[in-house]
Amino acid sequence: MKKLILNFFLWFALLIPSFFQSQTYRKIYGFSDEINQRLESFLNSTLTKTERKVAVFDCDGTLLGQSPFYLSEEAIYSYAKDNYYGKKDAKSQEKMKYIDELIHPKEEYGYLQNSLNFLSGMSPYEIEKIGMNTYQQKFQGKFYPEMKQLLANLKEYGFEIWVVTASTELLYQGFINYELGIPKERIIGMKSVISSDNKVTNKLIFPYPQDNGKAEAIYTYIKTQPMIVGGNSRGDMEMMNLATDLKIIVNPDNLKVEKGKYSGAMNGYTVKEYWEKDPNCISVYSNDIRIGNIKYITEENGIKPNRENPKK
């Protein structure tokens, strides 16, 4: 019996080094040595943790480039032009009315509701396909390579990776899963009720993941406080402040000073200034510029393009 126990401990002692060696940090090309060292040190500190290791990221502007336009908007506007524009039937007229109200919102939350109105009546698969087609035609190559390397490191260290986005969940689940390998059930976005005949309705399901709603979505669906949260804008502030260990701000804006009733704790600061005050936050940069001569229907509709973030 003693020999059996001794053999077990010898086997276990041999197993431990091989276990830790399998979780090796890989340098992220495009991040500074200082950032790499900080990330490596942090990830190595998590090796002995036995509780859930969760990392949460926004999508647009954090993982996926948003210059010159948001994928969610381009997907809806392109589909409308291809399927409803210029037609006289009642359905096409109704759908184009929602498009006009998306472009010229009359109410504070009009954009949100009209997005749901436009997509209602489709199946989840149809909406997912719209998102995938838009990604493949106009956004291929827009996922930031540095962030993809970061996600690979997090997977290596046993992290659950989640995406929490204000964009329509069904539009984003397919292409994010395809490109990043994140399970669809871990991609949380704007949700609406799906009817008993498997059609998407225009009834919004709360929490809506924007501003404080992103923090609410984390507690509602992920059910634990994440160790790492990454974002890029004011809309990510509340969920980033849930991070227990590390916050990552991507391409932080230093031009717009946040003001007004929705600015919250960021009032009077730019995004960059706000996060520079936090010792647990690191700022990282990825190239986000217009690529090629892609024709964007969003642009045809007179929507102002998002500012570029060329990496220096």
Short mmCIF file of C-alpha atoms in Angstrom, two decimals:
data_model
loop_
_atom_site.label_atom_id
_atom_site.label_comp_id
_atom_site.label_asym_id
_atom_site.label_seq_id
_atom_site.Cartn_x
_atom_site.Cartn_y
_atom_site.Cartn_z
CA MET A 1 0.00 0.00 0.00
CA LYS A 2 2.82 2.40 0.91
CA LYS A 3 4.47 1.63 -2.40
CA LEU A 4 1.22 2.38 -4.22
CA ILE A 5 0.85 5.74 -2.46
CA LEU A 6 4.49 6.59 -3.17
CA ASN A 7 4.04 5.77 -6.86
CA PHE A 8 0.94 7.96 -6.97
CA PHE A 9 2.75 10.97 -5.53
CA LEU A 10 5.68 10.44 -7.90
CA TRP A 11 3.27 10.32 -10.83
CA PHE A 12 1.49 13.45 -9.60
CA ALA A 13 4.78 15.30 -9.10
CA LEU A 14 5.77 14.49 -12.66
CA LEU A 15 2.39 15.57 -13.96
CA ILE A 16 2.39 19.06 -12.41
CA PRO A 17 5.30 20.49 -14.43
CA SER A 18 3.89 19.17 -17.70
CA PHE A 19 0.52 20.71 -16.86
CA PHE A 20 1.97 24.16 -16.25
CA GLN A 21 4.32 23.94 -19.23
CA SER A 22 1.31 23.36 -21.48
CA GLN A 23 -0.01 26.78 -20.51
CA THR A 24 2.61 29.03 -22.01
CA TYR A 25 2.17 32.70 -22.82
CA ARG A 26 2.74 33.56 -26.46
CA LYS A 27 3.98 37.05 -27.22
CA ILE A 28 1.35 39.27 -28.83
CA TYR A 29 2.87 40.94 -31.86
CA GLY A 30 1.66 44.52 -32.05
CA PHE A 31 1.62 45.05 -28.28
CA SER A 32 4.59 46.65 -26.52
CA ASP A 33 7.03 44.60 -24.43
CA GLU A 34 5.63 46.30 -21.34
CA ILE A 35 2.07 45.24 -22.15
CA ASN A 36 3.20 41.71 -23.00
CA GLN A 37 5.08 41.41 -19.71
CA ARG A 38 2.09 42.62 -17.74
CA LEU A 39 -0.27 40.21 -19.50
CA GLU A 40 2.11 37.28 -19.08
CA SER A 41 2.61 38.01 -15.39
CA PHE A 42 -1.12 38.26 -14.81
CA LEU A 43 -1.98 35.09 -16.73
CA ASN A 44 0.72 33.11 -14.94
CA SER A 45 -0.76 34.28 -11.64
CA THR A 46 -4.05 32.58 -12.59
CA LEU A 47 -2.56 29.11 -13.10
CA THR A 48 -3.44 27.87 -9.63
CA LYS A 49 -6.95 29.34 -9.54
CA THR A 50 -9.71 26.77 -9.33
CA GLU A 51 -12.76 29.03 -9.72
CA ARG A 52 -14.19 30.05 -13.10
CA LYS A 53 -11.84 32.27 -15.07
CA VAL A 54 -14.00 34.56 -17.19
CA ALA A 55 -13.02 37.22 -19.72
CA VAL A 56 -15.62 39.47 -21.34
CA PHE A 57 -15.19 41.67 -24.40
CA ASP A 58 -17.26 44.14 -26.35
CA CYS A 59 -17.22 43.50 -30.11
CA ASP A 60 -17.40 46.63 -32.32
CA GLY A 61 -14.25 48.69 -31.84
CA THR A 62 -12.83 46.21 -29.31
CA LEU A 63 -12.43 42.97 -31.26
CA LEU A 64 -13.77 44.06 -34.66
CA GLY A 65 -12.88 47.22 -36.54
CA GLN A 66 -15.70 49.77 -36.79
CA SER A 67 -14.21 52.11 -39.36
CA PRO A 68 -15.79 53.36 -41.49
CA PHE A 69 -19.12 51.82 -40.37
CA TYR A 70 -20.68 49.37 -37.92
CA LEU A 71 -21.35 45.90 -39.28
CA SER A 72 -24.81 45.85 -37.69
CA GLU A 73 -25.93 48.96 -39.57
CA GLU A 74 -24.39 47.88 -42.86
CA ALA A 75 -26.08 44.47 -42.58
CA ILE A 76 -29.54 45.98 -42.16
CA TYR A 77 -29.14 48.72 -44.77
CA SER A 78 -27.68 46.34 -47.36
CA TYR A 79 -30.41 43.77 -46.84
CA ALA A 80 -33.08 46.47 -47.14
CA LYS A 81 -31.66 47.76 -50.42
CA ASP A 82 -31.36 44.27 -51.90
CA ASN A 83 -34.79 43.06 -50.86
CA TYR A 84 -37.20 45.97 -50.30
CA TYR A 85 -35.96 49.17 -51.93
CA GLY A 86 -38.19 50.45 -54.76
CA LYS A 87 -40.87 47.78 -54.31
CA LYS A 88 -44.54 48.68 -53.90
CA ASP A 89 -45.89 45.73 -51.88
CA ALA A 90 -47.04 46.38 -48.32
CA LYS A 91 -44.22 44.47 -46.63
CA SER A 92 -41.50 46.28 -48.58
CA GLN A 93 -43.10 49.65 -47.91
CA GLU A 94 -43.30 48.88 -44.19
CA LYS A 95 -39.69 47.68 -43.97
CA MET A 96 -38.40 50.74 -45.83
CA LYS A 97 -40.36 52.95 -43.43
CA TYR A 98 -38.34 51.42 -40.59
CA ILE A 99 -35.14 52.08 -42.52
CA ASP A 100 -36.08 55.75 -42.92
CA GLU A 101 -36.73 55.96 -39.18
CA LEU A 102 -33.38 54.30 -38.47
CA ILE A 103 -31.65 56.96 -40.54
CA HIS A 104 -33.75 59.78 -39.06
CA PRO A 105 -34.71 58.67 -35.52
CA LYS A 106 -37.52 60.72 -33.99
CA GLU A 107 -37.28 59.39 -30.44
CA GLU A 108 -34.44 58.70 -28.03
CA TYR A 109 -34.75 54.93 -28.35
CA GLY A 110 -36.22 54.95 -31.85
CA TYR A 111 -33.11 53.42 -33.40
CA LEU A 112 -33.27 50.44 -31.06
CA GLN A 113 -36.95 49.70 -31.65
CA ASN A 114 -36.80 50.20 -35.40
CA SER A 115 -33.90 47.74 -35.67
CA LEU A 116 -36.14 45.17 -34.00
CA ASN A 117 -39.09 46.17 -36.18
CA PHE A 118 -37.05 45.69 -39.34
CA LEU A 119 -35.77 42.21 -38.42
CA SER A 120 -39.07 40.94 -37.01
CA GLY A 121 -40.72 38.15 -38.96
CA MET A 122 -37.44 36.50 -39.96
CA SER A 123 -36.13 33.24 -38.54
CA PRO A 124 -33.02 33.26 -36.33
CA TYR A 125 -31.14 31.43 -39.10
CA GLU A 126 -32.05 34.11 -41.66
CA ILE A 127 -30.75 36.90 -39.42
CA GLU A 128 -27.57 34.99 -38.62
CA LYS A 129 -27.02 34.50 -42.36
CA ILE A 130 -27.41 38.25 -42.99
CA GLY A 131 -24.68 38.93 -40.44
CA MET A 132 -22.40 36.26 -41.87
CA ASN A 133 -22.84 37.47 -45.45
CA THR A 134 -22.11 41.07 -44.45
CA TYR A 135 -19.00 39.98 -42.59
CA GLN A 136 -17.67 37.91 -45.47
CA GLN A 137 -18.42 40.54 -48.11
CA LYS A 138 -17.34 43.72 -46.31
CA PHE A 139 -15.68 43.06 -42.94
CA GLN A 140 -13.39 40.10 -43.60
CA GLY A 141 -10.01 40.88 -42.06
CA LYS A 142 -11.43 43.51 -39.69
CA PHE A 143 -10.90 41.51 -36.50
CA TYR A 144 -7.87 43.01 -34.80
CA PRO A 145 -4.91 40.57 -35.03
CA GLU A 146 -3.56 41.67 -31.63
CA MET A 147 -6.88 40.88 -29.96
CA LYS A 148 -7.10 37.51 -31.70
CA GLN A 149 -3.69 36.68 -30.24
CA LEU A 150 -4.89 37.81 -26.81
CA LEU A 151 -7.94 35.55 -27.05
CA ALA A 152 -5.70 32.63 -28.02
CA ASN A 153 -3.61 33.23 -24.90
CA LEU A 154 -6.70 33.39 -22.72
CA LYS A 155 -7.94 30.07 -24.10
CA GLU A 156 -4.50 28.59 -23.43
CA TYR A 157 -4.83 29.63 -19.79
CA GLY A 158 -8.29 28.15 -19.41
CA PHE A 159 -10.45 31.26 -19.59
CA GLU A 160 -14.10 31.27 -20.62
CA ILE A 161 -14.37 33.98 -23.27
CA TRP A 162 -17.64 35.87 -23.65
CA VAL A 163 -18.74 38.71 -25.93
CA VAL A 164 -21.26 41.29 -24.72
CA THR A 165 -22.33 43.68 -27.48
CA ALA A 166 -25.09 46.25 -27.90
CA SER A 167 -25.56 45.00 -31.48
CA THR A 168 -28.23 42.48 -32.46
CA GLU A 169 -27.25 39.11 -31.00
CA LEU A 170 -28.44 36.98 -33.93
CA LEU A 171 -26.60 39.15 -36.47
CA TYR A 172 -23.32 38.65 -34.62
CA GLN A 173 -23.35 35.10 -33.26
CA GLY A 174 -22.62 33.35 -36.54
CA PHE A 175 -19.61 35.27 -37.79
CA ILE A 176 -18.01 35.70 -34.35
CA ASN A 177 -18.29 31.96 -33.74
CA TYR A 178 -16.92 31.26 -37.22
CA GLU A 179 -13.95 33.64 -36.93
CA LEU A 180 -13.05 33.42 -33.23
CA GLY A 181 -14.41 30.03 -32.19
CA ILE A 182 -16.41 31.48 -29.30
CA PRO A 183 -19.53 29.36 -28.65
CA LYS A 184 -22.71 31.08 -29.80
CA GLU A 185 -24.24 30.81 -26.34
CA ARG A 186 -21.39 32.97 -25.03
CA ILE A 187 -22.13 35.79 -27.48
CA ILE A 188 -24.64 38.10 -25.81
CA GLY A 189 -26.29 40.99 -27.62
CA MET A 190 -29.62 42.71 -28.11
CA LYS A 191 -32.23 39.97 -27.81
CA SER A 192 -35.88 39.83 -28.77
CA VAL A 193 -38.60 37.26 -28.13
CA ILE A 194 -38.73 34.39 -30.62
CA SER A 195 -42.27 33.18 -31.30
CA SER A 196 -43.57 29.61 -31.11
CA ASP A 197 -43.24 29.32 -34.90
CA ASN A 198 -39.54 30.28 -34.68
CA LYS A 199 -39.88 33.84 -35.93
CA VAL A 200 -38.08 36.79 -34.38
CA THR A 201 -40.43 39.40 -32.91
CA ASN A 202 -39.89 43.08 -32.10
CA LYS A 203 -40.31 42.54 -28.34
CA LEU A 204 -37.04 43.49 -26.67
CA ILE A 205 -35.71 41.24 -23.90
CA PHE A 206 -34.07 43.08 -21.02
CA PRO A 207 -31.39 43.76 -19.97
CA TYR A 208 -30.40 45.57 -23.15
CA PRO A 209 -26.59 45.37 -23.21
CA GLN A 210 -25.60 49.02 -23.45
CA ASP A 211 -24.02 51.17 -20.71
CA ASN A 212 -25.23 49.78 -17.36
CA GLY A 213 -27.17 47.13 -19.26
CA LYS A 214 -23.87 45.45 -20.15
CA ALA A 215 -23.08 44.98 -16.46
CA GLU A 216 -26.62 43.67 -15.93
CA ALA A 217 -26.17 41.25 -18.83
CA ILE A 218 -23.00 39.86 -17.24
CA TYR A 219 -24.80 39.09 -13.99
CA THR A 220 -27.91 37.82 -15.80
CA TYR A 221 -26.28 35.48 -18.30
CA ILE A 222 -22.68 34.85 -17.20
CA LYS A 223 -23.56 34.81 -13.50
CA THR A 224 -20.12 35.64 -12.17
CA GLN A 225 -17.85 38.64 -12.00
CA PRO A 226 -15.23 38.47 -14.79
CA MET A 227 -11.52 38.68 -14.09
CA ILE A 228 -10.89 40.55 -17.35
CA VAL A 229 -13.12 42.94 -19.30
CA GLY A 230 -12.22 44.72 -22.53
CA GLY A 231 -14.00 47.58 -24.26
CA ASN A 232 -13.41 50.71 -26.32
CA SER A 233 -16.03 53.33 -25.49
CA ARG A 234 -18.18 55.05 -22.88
CA GLY A 235 -20.78 52.32 -23.42
CA ASP A 236 -18.38 49.74 -21.96
CA MET A 237 -17.54 51.62 -18.75
CA GLU A 238 -19.91 49.86 -16.36
CA MET A 239 -19.00 46.36 -17.45
CA MET A 240 -15.27 47.16 -17.47
CA ASN A 241 -15.58 48.32 -13.89
CA LEU A 242 -16.86 44.85 -12.98
CA ALA A 243 -13.45 43.33 -13.78
CA THR A 244 -11.85 41.94 -10.64
CA ASP A 245 -8.29 41.97 -11.99
CA LEU A 246 -7.66 43.58 -15.37
CA LYS A 247 -9.37 46.08 -17.66
CA ILE A 248 -8.36 46.52 -21.30
CA ILE A 249 -9.32 49.66 -23.24
CA VAL A 250 -8.82 49.45 -27.01
CA ASN A 251 -8.09 52.53 -29.14
CA PRO A 252 -9.36 54.91 -26.42
CA ASP A 253 -10.71 58.19 -27.77
CA ASN A 254 -8.99 61.34 -26.52
CA LEU A 255 -11.00 63.95 -28.43
CA LYS A 256 -14.57 63.83 -27.12
CA VAL A 257 -15.15 64.93 -23.53
CA GLU A 258 -18.08 62.92 -22.15
CA LYS A 259 -20.90 65.12 -20.86
CA GLY A 260 -24.60 64.90 -20.09
CA LYS A 261 -26.90 62.54 -18.23
CA TYR A 262 -25.48 59.38 -19.83
CA SER A 263 -21.83 60.18 -19.16
CA GLY A 264 -21.93 58.74 -15.64
CA ALA A 265 -18.59 58.54 -13.85
CA MET A 266 -16.86 59.48 -17.11
CA ASN A 267 -18.39 62.97 -17.05
CA GLY A 268 -15.75 65.60 -17.81
CA TYR A 269 -13.20 63.11 -19.15
CA THR A 270 -12.35 61.63 -22.50
CA VAL A 271 -12.36 57.83 -22.61
CA LYS A 272 -8.56 57.84 -22.59
CA GLU A 273 -8.34 60.25 -19.63
CA TYR A 274 -10.84 58.26 -17.59
CA TRP A 275 -9.03 54.94 -17.94
CA GLU A 276 -5.56 56.41 -17.48
CA LYS A 277 -6.56 57.06 -13.86
CA ASP A 278 -7.13 53.35 -13.25
CA PRO A 279 -3.97 51.37 -12.37
CA ASN A 280 -5.75 48.13 -13.24
CA CYS A 281 -6.42 49.23 -16.82
CA ILE A 282 -4.10 48.86 -19.80
CA SER A 283 -4.50 50.75 -23.07
CA VAL A 284 -3.84 48.87 -26.29
CA TYR A 285 -4.00 49.94 -29.91
CA SER A 286 -4.99 48.22 -33.15
CA ASN A 287 -5.20 49.50 -36.70
CA ASP A 288 -8.77 50.46 -37.63
CA ILE A 289 -8.97 52.11 -41.03
CA ARG A 290 -11.03 51.83 -44.16
CA ILE A 291 -9.86 48.93 -46.32
CA GLY A 292 -10.11 48.87 -50.11
CA ASN A 293 -12.88 50.32 -52.25
CA ILE A 294 -15.80 48.62 -50.56
CA LYS A 295 -19.19 50.15 -51.31
CA TYR A 296 -21.11 50.77 -48.08
CA ILE A 297 -24.87 51.25 -48.21
CA THR A 298 -24.58 52.98 -44.83
CA GLU A 299 -22.60 55.68 -46.61
CA GLU A 300 -25.18 55.94 -49.40
CA ASN A 301 -27.77 56.60 -46.69
CA GLY A 302 -25.84 59.64 -45.52
CA ILE A 303 -24.62 58.19 -42.22
CA LYS A 304 -21.47 59.88 -40.94
CA PRO A 305 -18.52 57.45 -40.95
CA ASN A 306 -16.82 56.44 -37.72
CA ARG A 307 -13.44 58.01 -37.15
CA GLU A 308 -10.42 55.99 -38.23
CA ASN A 309 -7.81 54.83 -35.72
CA PRO A 310 -4.61 54.30 -37.70
CA LYS A 311 -2.04 52.51 -35.59
CA LYS A 312 1.11 54.57 -35.12
#
